[in-house]
Short mmCIF file of C-alpha atoms in Angstrom, two decimals:
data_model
loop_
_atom_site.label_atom_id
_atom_site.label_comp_id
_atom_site.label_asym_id
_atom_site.label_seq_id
_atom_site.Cartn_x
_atom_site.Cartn_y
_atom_site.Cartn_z
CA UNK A 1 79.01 -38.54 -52.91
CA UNK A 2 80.38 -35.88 -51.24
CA UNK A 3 79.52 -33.60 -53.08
CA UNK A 4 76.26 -34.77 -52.91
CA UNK A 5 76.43 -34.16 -49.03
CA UNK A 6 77.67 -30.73 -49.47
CA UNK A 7 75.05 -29.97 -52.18
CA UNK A 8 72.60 -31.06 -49.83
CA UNK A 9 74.17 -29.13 -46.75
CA UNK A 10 74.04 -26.22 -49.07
CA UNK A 11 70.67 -26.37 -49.79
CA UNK A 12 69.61 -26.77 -46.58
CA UNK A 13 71.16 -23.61 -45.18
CA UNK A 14 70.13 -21.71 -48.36
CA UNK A 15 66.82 -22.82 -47.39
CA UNK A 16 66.80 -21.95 -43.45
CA UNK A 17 68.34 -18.54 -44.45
CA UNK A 18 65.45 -17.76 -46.91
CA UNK A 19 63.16 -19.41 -43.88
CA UNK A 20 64.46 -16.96 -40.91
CA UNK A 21 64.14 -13.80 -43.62
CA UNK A 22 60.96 -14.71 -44.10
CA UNK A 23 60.45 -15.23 -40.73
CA UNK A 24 62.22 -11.66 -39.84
CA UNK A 25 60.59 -9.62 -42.34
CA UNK A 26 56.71 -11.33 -40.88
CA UNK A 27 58.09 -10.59 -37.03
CA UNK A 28 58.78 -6.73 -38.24
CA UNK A 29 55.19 -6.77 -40.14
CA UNK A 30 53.66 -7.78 -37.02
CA UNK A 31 55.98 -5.41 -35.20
CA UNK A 32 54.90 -2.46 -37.34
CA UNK A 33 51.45 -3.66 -37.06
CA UNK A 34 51.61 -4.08 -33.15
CA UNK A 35 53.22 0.05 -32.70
CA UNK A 36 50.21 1.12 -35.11
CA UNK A 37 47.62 -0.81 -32.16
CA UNK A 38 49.52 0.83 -29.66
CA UNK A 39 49.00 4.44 -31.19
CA UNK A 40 45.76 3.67 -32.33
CA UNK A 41 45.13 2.40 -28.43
CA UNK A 42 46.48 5.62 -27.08
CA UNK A 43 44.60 7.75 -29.05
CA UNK A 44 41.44 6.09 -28.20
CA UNK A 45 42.59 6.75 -24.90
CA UNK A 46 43.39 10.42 -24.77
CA UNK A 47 39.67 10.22 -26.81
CA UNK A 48 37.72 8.15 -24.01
CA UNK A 49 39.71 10.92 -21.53
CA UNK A 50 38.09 13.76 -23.06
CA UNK A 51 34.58 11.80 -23.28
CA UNK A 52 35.39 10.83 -19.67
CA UNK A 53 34.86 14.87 -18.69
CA UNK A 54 32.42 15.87 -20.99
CA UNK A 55 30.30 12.95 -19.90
CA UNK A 56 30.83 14.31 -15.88
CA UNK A 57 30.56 17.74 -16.95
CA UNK A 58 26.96 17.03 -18.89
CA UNK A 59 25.58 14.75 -15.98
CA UNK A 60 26.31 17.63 -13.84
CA UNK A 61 24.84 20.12 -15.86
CA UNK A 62 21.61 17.52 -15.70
CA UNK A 63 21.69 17.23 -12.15
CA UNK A 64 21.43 21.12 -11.63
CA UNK A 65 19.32 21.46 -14.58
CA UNK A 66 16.78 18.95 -12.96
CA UNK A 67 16.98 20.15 -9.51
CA UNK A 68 16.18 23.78 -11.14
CA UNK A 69 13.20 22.03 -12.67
CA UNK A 70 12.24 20.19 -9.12
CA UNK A 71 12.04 23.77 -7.78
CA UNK A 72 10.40 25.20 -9.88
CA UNK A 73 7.52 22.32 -10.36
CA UNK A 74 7.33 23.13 -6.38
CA UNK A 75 6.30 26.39 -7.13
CA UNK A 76 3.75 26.09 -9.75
CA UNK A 77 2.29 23.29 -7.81
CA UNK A 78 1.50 25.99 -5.01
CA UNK A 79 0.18 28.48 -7.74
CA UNK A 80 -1.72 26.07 -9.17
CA UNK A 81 -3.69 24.92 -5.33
CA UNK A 82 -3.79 29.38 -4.85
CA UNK A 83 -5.86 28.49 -8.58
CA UNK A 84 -7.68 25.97 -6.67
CA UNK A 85 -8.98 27.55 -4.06
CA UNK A 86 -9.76 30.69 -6.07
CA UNK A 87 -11.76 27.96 -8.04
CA UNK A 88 -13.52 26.36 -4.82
CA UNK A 89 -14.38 30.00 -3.79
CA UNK A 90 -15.78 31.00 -7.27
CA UNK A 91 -17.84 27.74 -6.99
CA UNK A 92 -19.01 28.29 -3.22
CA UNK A 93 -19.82 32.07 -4.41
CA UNK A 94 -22.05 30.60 -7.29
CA UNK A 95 -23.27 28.11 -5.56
CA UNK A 96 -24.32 30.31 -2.72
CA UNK A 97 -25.68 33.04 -5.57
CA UNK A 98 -28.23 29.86 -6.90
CA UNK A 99 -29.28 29.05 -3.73
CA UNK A 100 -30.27 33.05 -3.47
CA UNK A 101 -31.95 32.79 -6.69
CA UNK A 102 -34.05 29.92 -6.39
CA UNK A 103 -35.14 31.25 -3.03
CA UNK A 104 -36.26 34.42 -5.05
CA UNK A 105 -37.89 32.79 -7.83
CA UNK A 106 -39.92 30.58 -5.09
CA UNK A 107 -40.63 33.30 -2.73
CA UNK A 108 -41.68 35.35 -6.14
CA UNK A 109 -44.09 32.20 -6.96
CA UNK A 110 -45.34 32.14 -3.51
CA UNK A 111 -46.29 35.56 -3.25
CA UNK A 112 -47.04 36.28 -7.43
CA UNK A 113 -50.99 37.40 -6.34
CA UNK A 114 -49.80 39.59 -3.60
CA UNK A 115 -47.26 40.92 -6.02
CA UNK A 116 -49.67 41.70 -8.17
CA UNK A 117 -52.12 43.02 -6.16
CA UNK A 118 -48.85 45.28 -4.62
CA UNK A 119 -48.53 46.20 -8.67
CA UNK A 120 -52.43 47.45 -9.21
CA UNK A 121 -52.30 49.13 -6.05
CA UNK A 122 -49.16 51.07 -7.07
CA UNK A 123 -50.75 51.90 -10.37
CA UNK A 124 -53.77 52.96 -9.21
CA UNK A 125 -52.14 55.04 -6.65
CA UNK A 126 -49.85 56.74 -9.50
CA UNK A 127 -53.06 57.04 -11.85
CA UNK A 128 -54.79 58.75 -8.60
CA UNK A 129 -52.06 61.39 -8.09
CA UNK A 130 -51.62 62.26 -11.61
CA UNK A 131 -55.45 63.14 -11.59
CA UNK A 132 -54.84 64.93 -8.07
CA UNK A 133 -52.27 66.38 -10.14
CA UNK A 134 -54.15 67.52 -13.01
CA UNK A 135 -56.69 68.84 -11.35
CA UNK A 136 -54.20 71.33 -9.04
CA UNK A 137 -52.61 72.99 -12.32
CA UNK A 138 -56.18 73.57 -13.78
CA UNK A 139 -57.35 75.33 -10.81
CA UNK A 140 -54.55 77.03 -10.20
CA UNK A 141 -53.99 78.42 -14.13
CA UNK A 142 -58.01 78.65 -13.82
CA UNK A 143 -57.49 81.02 -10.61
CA UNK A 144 -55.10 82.83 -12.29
#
């Protein structure tokens, strides 16, 4: 029965030895495992780092990049009220040029028989001097 005991003893420390190498060898796995996060977590950091500046350096570049475009918008948006009033003053200038015109063409209706009358007096006065006309060459090549 002894034996039995130490049979028993000797099983049970074979056992708990194979138990803690098992245990040892899962502790270093996890070990190994845990150094690979922490270079993996480093790296990420030296990455996020870099990202960190290029991320501050682009905003920057946005920032002056829109205030460029905020100045310039300023300036076209005084070009385009110069267009404006060029526009305006075109429009007054036609407007002004209608008002002219329809003036004309009212006056013209107005007076259209004294026009005419103006018209057949001219003619007849240019029909009268070409006779007048006429008549001074032939007497004059006739005196000749």
């Amino acid at each position: 029965m002894v034996i039995i005991l130490y049979l028993s003893v000797a099983v049970i420390a074979i056992a708990f030895a194979a138990l803690v190498y098992f245990l040892a060898e899962t502790l270093r796995s996890v070990q190994r495992t845990m150094n690979s996060m922490v270079n993996t977590l480093d790296h990420v950091e030296q990455q996020m780092q870099g990202i960190t500046m290029e991320t501050a350096e682009l905003l920057h570049k946005t920032n002056q990049l829109s205030e460029d475009v905020q100045h310039k918008s300023a300036h076209l948006n005084r070009f385009f009220e110069g267009i404006e009033g060029v526009g305006d003053s075109i429009k007054n200038v036609n407007q002004s040029v209608q008002r002219v015109a329809n003036k004309v063409t009212l006056k013209g209706e107005q007076h259209s028989d004294q026009v005419a009358k103006a018209i057949q007096y001219g003619q007849a006065a240019i029909n009268l001097w070409s006779k007048w006309k006429n008549k001074n060459t032939q007497t004059s090549s006739t005196n000749q």
